[in-house]
XYZ file of C-alpha atoms in Angstrom:
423
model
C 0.000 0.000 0.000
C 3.127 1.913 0.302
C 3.448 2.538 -3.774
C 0.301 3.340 -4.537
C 0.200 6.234 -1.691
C 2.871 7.543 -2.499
C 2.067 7.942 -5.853
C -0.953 9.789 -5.038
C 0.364 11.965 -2.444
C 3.456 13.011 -5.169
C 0.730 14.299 -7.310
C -0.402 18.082 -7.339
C -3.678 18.993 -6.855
C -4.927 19.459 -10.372
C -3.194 16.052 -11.725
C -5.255 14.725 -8.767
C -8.784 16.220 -10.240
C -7.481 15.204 -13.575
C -6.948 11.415 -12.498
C -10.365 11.784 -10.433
C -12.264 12.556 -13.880
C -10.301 10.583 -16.049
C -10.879 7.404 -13.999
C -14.695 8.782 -13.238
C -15.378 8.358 -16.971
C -13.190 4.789 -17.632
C -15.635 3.679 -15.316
C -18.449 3.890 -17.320
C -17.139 1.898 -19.660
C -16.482 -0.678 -17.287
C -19.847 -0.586 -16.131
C -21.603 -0.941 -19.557
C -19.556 -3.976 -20.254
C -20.763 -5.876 -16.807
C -23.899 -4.423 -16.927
C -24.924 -5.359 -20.070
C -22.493 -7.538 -21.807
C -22.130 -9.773 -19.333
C -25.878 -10.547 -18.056
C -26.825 -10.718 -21.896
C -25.282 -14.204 -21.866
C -27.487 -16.135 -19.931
C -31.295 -14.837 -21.431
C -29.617 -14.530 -25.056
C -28.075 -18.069 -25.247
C -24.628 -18.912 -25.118
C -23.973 -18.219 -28.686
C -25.824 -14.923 -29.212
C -25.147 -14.008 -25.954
C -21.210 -14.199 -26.362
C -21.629 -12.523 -29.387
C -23.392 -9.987 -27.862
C -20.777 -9.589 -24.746
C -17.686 -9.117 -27.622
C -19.662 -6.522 -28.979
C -20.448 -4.792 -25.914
C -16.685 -5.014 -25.175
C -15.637 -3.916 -28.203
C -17.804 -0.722 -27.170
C -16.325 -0.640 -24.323
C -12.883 -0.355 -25.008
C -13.319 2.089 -27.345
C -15.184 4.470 -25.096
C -12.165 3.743 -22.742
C -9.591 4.713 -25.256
C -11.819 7.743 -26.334
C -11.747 8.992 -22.590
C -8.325 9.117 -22.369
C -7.646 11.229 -25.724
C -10.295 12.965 -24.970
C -8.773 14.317 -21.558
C -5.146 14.371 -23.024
C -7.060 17.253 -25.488
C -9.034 18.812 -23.185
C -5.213 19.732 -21.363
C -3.597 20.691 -24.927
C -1.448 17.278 -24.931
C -2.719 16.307 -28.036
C -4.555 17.170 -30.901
C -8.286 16.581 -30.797
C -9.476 12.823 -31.400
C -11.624 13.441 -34.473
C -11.503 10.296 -36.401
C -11.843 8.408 -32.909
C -15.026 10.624 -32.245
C -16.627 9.726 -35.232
C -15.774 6.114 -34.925
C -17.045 5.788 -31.401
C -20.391 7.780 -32.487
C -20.723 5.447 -35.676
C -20.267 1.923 -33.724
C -22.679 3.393 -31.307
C -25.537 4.107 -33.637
C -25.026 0.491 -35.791
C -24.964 -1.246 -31.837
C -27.859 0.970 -30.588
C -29.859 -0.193 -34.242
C -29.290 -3.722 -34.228
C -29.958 -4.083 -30.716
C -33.699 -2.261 -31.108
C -33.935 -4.305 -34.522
C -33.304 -7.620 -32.129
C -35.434 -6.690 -29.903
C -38.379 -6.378 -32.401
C -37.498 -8.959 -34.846
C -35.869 -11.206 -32.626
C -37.184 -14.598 -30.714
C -39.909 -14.114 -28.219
C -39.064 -13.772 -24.397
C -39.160 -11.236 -22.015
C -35.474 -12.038 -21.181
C -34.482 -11.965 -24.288
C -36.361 -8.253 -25.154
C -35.000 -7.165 -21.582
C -31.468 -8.040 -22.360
C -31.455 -6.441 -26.086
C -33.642 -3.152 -24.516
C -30.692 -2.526 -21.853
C -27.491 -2.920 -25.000
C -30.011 -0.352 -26.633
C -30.147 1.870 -23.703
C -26.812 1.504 -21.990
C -25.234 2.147 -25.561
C -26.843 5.358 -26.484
C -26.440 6.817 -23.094
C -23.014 6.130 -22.367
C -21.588 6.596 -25.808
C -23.212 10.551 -26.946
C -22.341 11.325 -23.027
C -18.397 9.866 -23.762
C -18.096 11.801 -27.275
C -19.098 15.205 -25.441
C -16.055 15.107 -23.292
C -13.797 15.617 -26.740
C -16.552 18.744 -28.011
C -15.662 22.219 -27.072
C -18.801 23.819 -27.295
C -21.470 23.008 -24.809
C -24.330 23.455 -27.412
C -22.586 20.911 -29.356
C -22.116 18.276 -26.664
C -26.124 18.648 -25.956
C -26.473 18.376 -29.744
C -25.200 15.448 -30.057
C -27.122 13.473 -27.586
C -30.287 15.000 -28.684
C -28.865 14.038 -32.229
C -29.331 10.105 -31.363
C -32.367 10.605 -29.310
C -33.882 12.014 -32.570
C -32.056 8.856 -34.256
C -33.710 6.887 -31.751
C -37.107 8.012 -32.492
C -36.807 7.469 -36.171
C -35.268 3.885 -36.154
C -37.912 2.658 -33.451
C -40.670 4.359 -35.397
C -39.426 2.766 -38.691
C -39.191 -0.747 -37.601
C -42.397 -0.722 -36.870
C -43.103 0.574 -33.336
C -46.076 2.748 -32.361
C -44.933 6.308 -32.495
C -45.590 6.964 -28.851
C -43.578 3.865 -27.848
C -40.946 5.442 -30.449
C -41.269 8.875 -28.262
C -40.841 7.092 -25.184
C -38.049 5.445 -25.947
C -36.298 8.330 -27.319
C -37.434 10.665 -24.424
C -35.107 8.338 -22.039
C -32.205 8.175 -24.457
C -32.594 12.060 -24.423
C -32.321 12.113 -20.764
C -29.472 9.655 -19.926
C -27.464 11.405 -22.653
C -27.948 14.548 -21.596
C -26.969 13.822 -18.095
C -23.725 12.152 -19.016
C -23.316 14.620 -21.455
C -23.681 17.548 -18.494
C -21.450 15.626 -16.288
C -18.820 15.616 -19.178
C -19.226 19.494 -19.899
C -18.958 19.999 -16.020
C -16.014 17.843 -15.542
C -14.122 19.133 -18.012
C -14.967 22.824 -17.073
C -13.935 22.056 -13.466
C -10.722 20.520 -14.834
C -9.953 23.550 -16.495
C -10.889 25.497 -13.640
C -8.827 23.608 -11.409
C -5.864 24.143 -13.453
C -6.309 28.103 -13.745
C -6.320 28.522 -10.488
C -2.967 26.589 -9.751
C -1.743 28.949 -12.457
C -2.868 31.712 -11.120
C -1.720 30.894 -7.563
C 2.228 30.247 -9.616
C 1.514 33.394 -11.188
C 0.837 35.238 -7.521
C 3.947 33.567 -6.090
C 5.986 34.770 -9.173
C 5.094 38.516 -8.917
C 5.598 38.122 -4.832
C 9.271 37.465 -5.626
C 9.276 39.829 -8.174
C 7.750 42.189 -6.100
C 10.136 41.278 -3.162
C 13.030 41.839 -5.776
C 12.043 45.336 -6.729
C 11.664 46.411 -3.068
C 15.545 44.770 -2.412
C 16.488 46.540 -5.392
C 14.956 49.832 -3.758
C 16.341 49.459 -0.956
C 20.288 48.829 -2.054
C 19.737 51.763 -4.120
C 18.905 53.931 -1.417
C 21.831 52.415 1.313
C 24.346 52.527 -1.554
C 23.773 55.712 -3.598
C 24.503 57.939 -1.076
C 27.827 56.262 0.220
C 29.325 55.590 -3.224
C 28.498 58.868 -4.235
C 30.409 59.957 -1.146
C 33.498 57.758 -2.021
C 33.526 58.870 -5.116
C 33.654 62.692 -4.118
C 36.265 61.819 -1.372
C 38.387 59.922 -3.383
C 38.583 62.335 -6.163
C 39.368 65.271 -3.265
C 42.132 62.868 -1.694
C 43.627 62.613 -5.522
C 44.195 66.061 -5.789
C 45.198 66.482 -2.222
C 47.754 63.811 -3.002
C 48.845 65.651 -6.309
C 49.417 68.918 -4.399
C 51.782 67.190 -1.779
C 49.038 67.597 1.065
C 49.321 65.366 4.175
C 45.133 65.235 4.481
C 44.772 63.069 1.352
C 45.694 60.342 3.762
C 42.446 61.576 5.781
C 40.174 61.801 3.341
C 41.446 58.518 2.120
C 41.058 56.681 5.916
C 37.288 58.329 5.491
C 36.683 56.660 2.081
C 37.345 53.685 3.999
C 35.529 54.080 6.821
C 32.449 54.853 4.454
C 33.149 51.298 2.245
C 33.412 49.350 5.655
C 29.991 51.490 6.658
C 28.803 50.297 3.233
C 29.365 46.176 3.756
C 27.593 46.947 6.952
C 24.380 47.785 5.403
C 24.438 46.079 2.992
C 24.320 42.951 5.008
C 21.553 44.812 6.922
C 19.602 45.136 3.765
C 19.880 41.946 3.063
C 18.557 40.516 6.335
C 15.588 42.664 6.035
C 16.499 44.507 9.666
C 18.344 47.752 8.291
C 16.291 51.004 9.555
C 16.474 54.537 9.058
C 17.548 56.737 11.562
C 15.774 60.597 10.948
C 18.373 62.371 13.509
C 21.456 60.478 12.191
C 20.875 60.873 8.456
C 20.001 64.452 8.798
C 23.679 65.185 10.208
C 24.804 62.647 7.432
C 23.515 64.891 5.061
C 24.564 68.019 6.239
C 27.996 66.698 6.368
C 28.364 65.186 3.679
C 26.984 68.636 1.624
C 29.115 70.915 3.511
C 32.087 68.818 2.622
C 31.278 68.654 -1.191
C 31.062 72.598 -0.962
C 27.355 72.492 -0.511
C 26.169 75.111 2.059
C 23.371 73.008 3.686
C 21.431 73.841 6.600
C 18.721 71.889 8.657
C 15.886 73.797 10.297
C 13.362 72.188 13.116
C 14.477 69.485 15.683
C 13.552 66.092 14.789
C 10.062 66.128 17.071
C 9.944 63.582 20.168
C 7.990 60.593 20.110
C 7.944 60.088 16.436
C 7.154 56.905 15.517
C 9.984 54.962 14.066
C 7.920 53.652 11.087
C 8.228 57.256 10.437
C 11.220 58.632 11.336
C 12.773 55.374 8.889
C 10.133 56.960 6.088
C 11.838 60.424 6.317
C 15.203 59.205 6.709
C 15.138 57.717 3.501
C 13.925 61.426 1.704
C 16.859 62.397 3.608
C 19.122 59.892 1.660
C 17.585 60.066 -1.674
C 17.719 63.776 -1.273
C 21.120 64.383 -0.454
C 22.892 61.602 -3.139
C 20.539 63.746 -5.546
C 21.846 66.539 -4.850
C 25.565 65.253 -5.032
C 24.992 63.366 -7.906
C 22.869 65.473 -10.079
C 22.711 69.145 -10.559
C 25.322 71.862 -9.702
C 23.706 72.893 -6.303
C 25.792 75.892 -3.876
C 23.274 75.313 -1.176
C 20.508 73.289 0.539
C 18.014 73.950 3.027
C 16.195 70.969 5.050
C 13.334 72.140 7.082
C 11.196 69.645 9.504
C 8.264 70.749 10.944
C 4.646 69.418 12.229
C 1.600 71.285 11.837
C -1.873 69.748 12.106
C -1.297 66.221 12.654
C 1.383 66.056 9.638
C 5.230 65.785 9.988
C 6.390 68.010 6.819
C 10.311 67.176 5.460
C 11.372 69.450 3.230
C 14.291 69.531 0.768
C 15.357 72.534 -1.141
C 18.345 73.593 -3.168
C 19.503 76.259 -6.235
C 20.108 73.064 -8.585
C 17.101 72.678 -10.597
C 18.401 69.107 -11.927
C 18.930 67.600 -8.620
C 16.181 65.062 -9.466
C 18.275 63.921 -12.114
C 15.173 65.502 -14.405
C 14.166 68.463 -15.997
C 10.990 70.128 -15.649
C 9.424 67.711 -17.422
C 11.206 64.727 -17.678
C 10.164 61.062 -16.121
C 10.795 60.826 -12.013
C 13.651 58.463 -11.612
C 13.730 55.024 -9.673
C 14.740 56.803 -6.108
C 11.847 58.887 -5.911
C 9.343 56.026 -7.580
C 10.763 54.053 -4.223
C 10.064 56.911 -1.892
C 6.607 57.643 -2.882
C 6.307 53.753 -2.707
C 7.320 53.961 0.730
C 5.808 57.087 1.570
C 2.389 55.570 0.379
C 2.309 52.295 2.520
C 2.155 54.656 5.788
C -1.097 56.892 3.877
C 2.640 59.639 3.019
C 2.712 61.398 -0.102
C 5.959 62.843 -1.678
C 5.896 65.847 -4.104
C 9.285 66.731 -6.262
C 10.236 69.541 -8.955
C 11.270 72.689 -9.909
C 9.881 75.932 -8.185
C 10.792 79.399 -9.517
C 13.953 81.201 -9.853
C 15.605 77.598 -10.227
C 15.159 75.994 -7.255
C 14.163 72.460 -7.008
C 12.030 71.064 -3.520
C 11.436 67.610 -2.493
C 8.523 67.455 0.198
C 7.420 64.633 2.064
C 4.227 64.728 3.957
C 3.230 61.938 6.503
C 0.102 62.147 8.892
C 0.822 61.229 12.431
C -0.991 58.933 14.578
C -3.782 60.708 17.158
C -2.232 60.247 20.666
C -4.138 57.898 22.904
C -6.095 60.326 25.558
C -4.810 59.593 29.091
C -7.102 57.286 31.156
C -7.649 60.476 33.969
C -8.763 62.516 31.205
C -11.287 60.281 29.957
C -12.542 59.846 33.722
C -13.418 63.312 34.201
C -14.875 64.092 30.496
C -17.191 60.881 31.965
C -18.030 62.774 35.092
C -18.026 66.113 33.501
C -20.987 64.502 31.121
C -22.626 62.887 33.817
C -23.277 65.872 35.716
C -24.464 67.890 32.529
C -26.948 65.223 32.111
């Protein structure tokens, strides 16, 4: 029992449905050939009857190879069993006619009418409900049972039965062939339905990483733009320190240093998803790193107590982005950084004399730092707002609403008491 179970349980969900229906339909045929090609033997005589069993496993076996193509289409595996649909539909109608003919024009006996009136039956229900799992269309796999109970009508009528009897008869053809025929169309729709969804959850779990890739990718632009745009400033300042005989190129140079060291650091912060922001620290990061590119920078308002550190990391990041813009892009001879709160709102702004700072002009597309930001920005209900103002400045302003302060529990006790005595 080990095999087997294991070869179930290694199977996904949809090849499990698939198997389910596949086997659901193979079944059928197994159960037309005991229940009618088997018990014909007895009532029909041993020679008829065997007869009558080979071609009711003949039947059989072709419905059973018919389900299988027709499932292997259904999930694009192969092309579409035509010639075996036709065949199966053909050998039904000349088993379904020779059995009715039998059954009139046979040898008296209730056994013997009973046994050729259940080949009739079992044979036009099972094989119209078999061909509609290889039909696309629904309309089409209703047509074609109501296509042999029509037949039905007109073969029973013409050999000679009354034409109610001839109704009758074809009314339950009709209705076994339309239900197997609307199990088939439902099976195979729930097969396909099945399989959509796994898609779709592979799909999900593909943009997730892709998702979690663009946010890494974010992120180790924002820890290392800054700093390699600060080596690179450094380095170039320590080269022409060196060229001019000056003993601080060797400072500048133990800085540079220091800064790629600071670098591995967070990078390997980034990376374990734990590196965070700090407002105060990359405030005086900026400023310092400004003043000693020749930048005069300046930062207004005190970074305001209690902030919340989802927000202070928020606004740390502007800070960043800000700054490496401003070395990086533009020809900027000052900045001003201004933090304030007004109204529920903490307001960051940045604002220097370089109007490409943004790496943009007026008009040009926002680049991949500020896309991040407002990214960021917009997960705590933020907004950022970027560009050049007049006499060519360009401002970066972040806006984040801060959370209502809990009212103490004292407070709240004598608004209660202040209401009850009102009342």
């Amino acid at each position: 029992m080990r095999g087997p179970g294991r070869w179930w349980r290694r199977k996904t969900t949809p090849e499990k449905v698939e198997t389910y229906t596949r086997w659901s339909f193979h079944f059928f045929a197994v159960m037309e050939f005991f229940s009618v090609g088997l018990t014909s033997v007895a009532p029909l005589g041993p020679r008829l009857g065997t007869a009558v069993m080979l071609v009711v496993a003949v039947h059989a076996t072709l419905c059973f190879v018919t389900v299988s193509a027709a499932v292997d289409w259904t999930r694009g595996r192969r092309p579409q069993p035509t010639g075996l649909l036709w065949t199966l539909a053909a050998v039904t109608a000349v088993i379904a006619a020779a059995a009715i003919a039998l059954a009139e024009h046979g040898p008296e006996g209730e056994g013997f009418d009973t046994a050729a009136g259940g080949v009739f039956g079992v044979i036009l229900i099972f094989g119209p409900g078999i061909i509609a799992l290889g039909v696309r269309d629904r309309r089409r796999a209703f047509g074609i049972a109501a296509a042999f109970a029509a037949g039905t009508w007109i073969v029973t009528f013409a050999i000679g039965a009354s034409p109610l009897t001839a109704l009758f008869t074809a009314l339950i053809v009709l209705a076994g062939g339309m239900f197997i025929a609307f199990t088939a169309v439902f099976s195979v729709w729930l097969l396909d339905a099945v399989y959509e969804l796994d898609e779709a959850r592979e799909t999900r779990a593909r943009l997730a990483v892709a998702e979690e890739r663009l946010r890494f990718g974010r992120d180790l632009h924002d820890v290392m733009g800054r700093n390699l745009a600060v080596i690179a400033l450094k380095s170039e300042l320590a080269v022409q320190l060196a060229q001019r005989g000056r003993p601080e190129a060797v400072a500048q140079m133990v800085e540079v240093q220091r800064l790629a060291h600071e670098s591995q650091r967070e990078v390997r912060e980034v990376v374990r998803g734990y590196r965070e922001a700090d407002l105060g620290s990359e405030l005086a990061g900026a400023q310092g790193v400004l003043t000693a590119a020749g930048i005069d920078c300046t930062v207004t308002g005190p970074v305001p107590a209690g902030l919340p550190a989802g927000v202070q990391s928020a606004l740390g990041w502007v800070v960043r982005e800000a700054a490496t813009n401003v070395l990086r892009h533009g020809d900027a001879r000052w900045c001003r950084v201004r933090l304030s709160t007004a109204e529920g709102r903490v307001v960051l702004s940045v604002e220097n004399d370089g109007v490409a700072a943004a790496g943009q002009g007026p008009s040009g597309p926002a680049g991949s730092g500020l896309a991040g930001l407002r990214e960021r920005l917009a997960g705590i209900d933020g907004t950022l707002e970027a560009g050049p103002v007049d006499k060519g400045r360009f401002r970066l302003t972040a806006e984040i609403p801060l959370p209502a302060p809990a009212a103490p529990a004292g407070t709240a006790d004598a608004r209660t008491s202040v209401g009850e005595i009102t009342r």
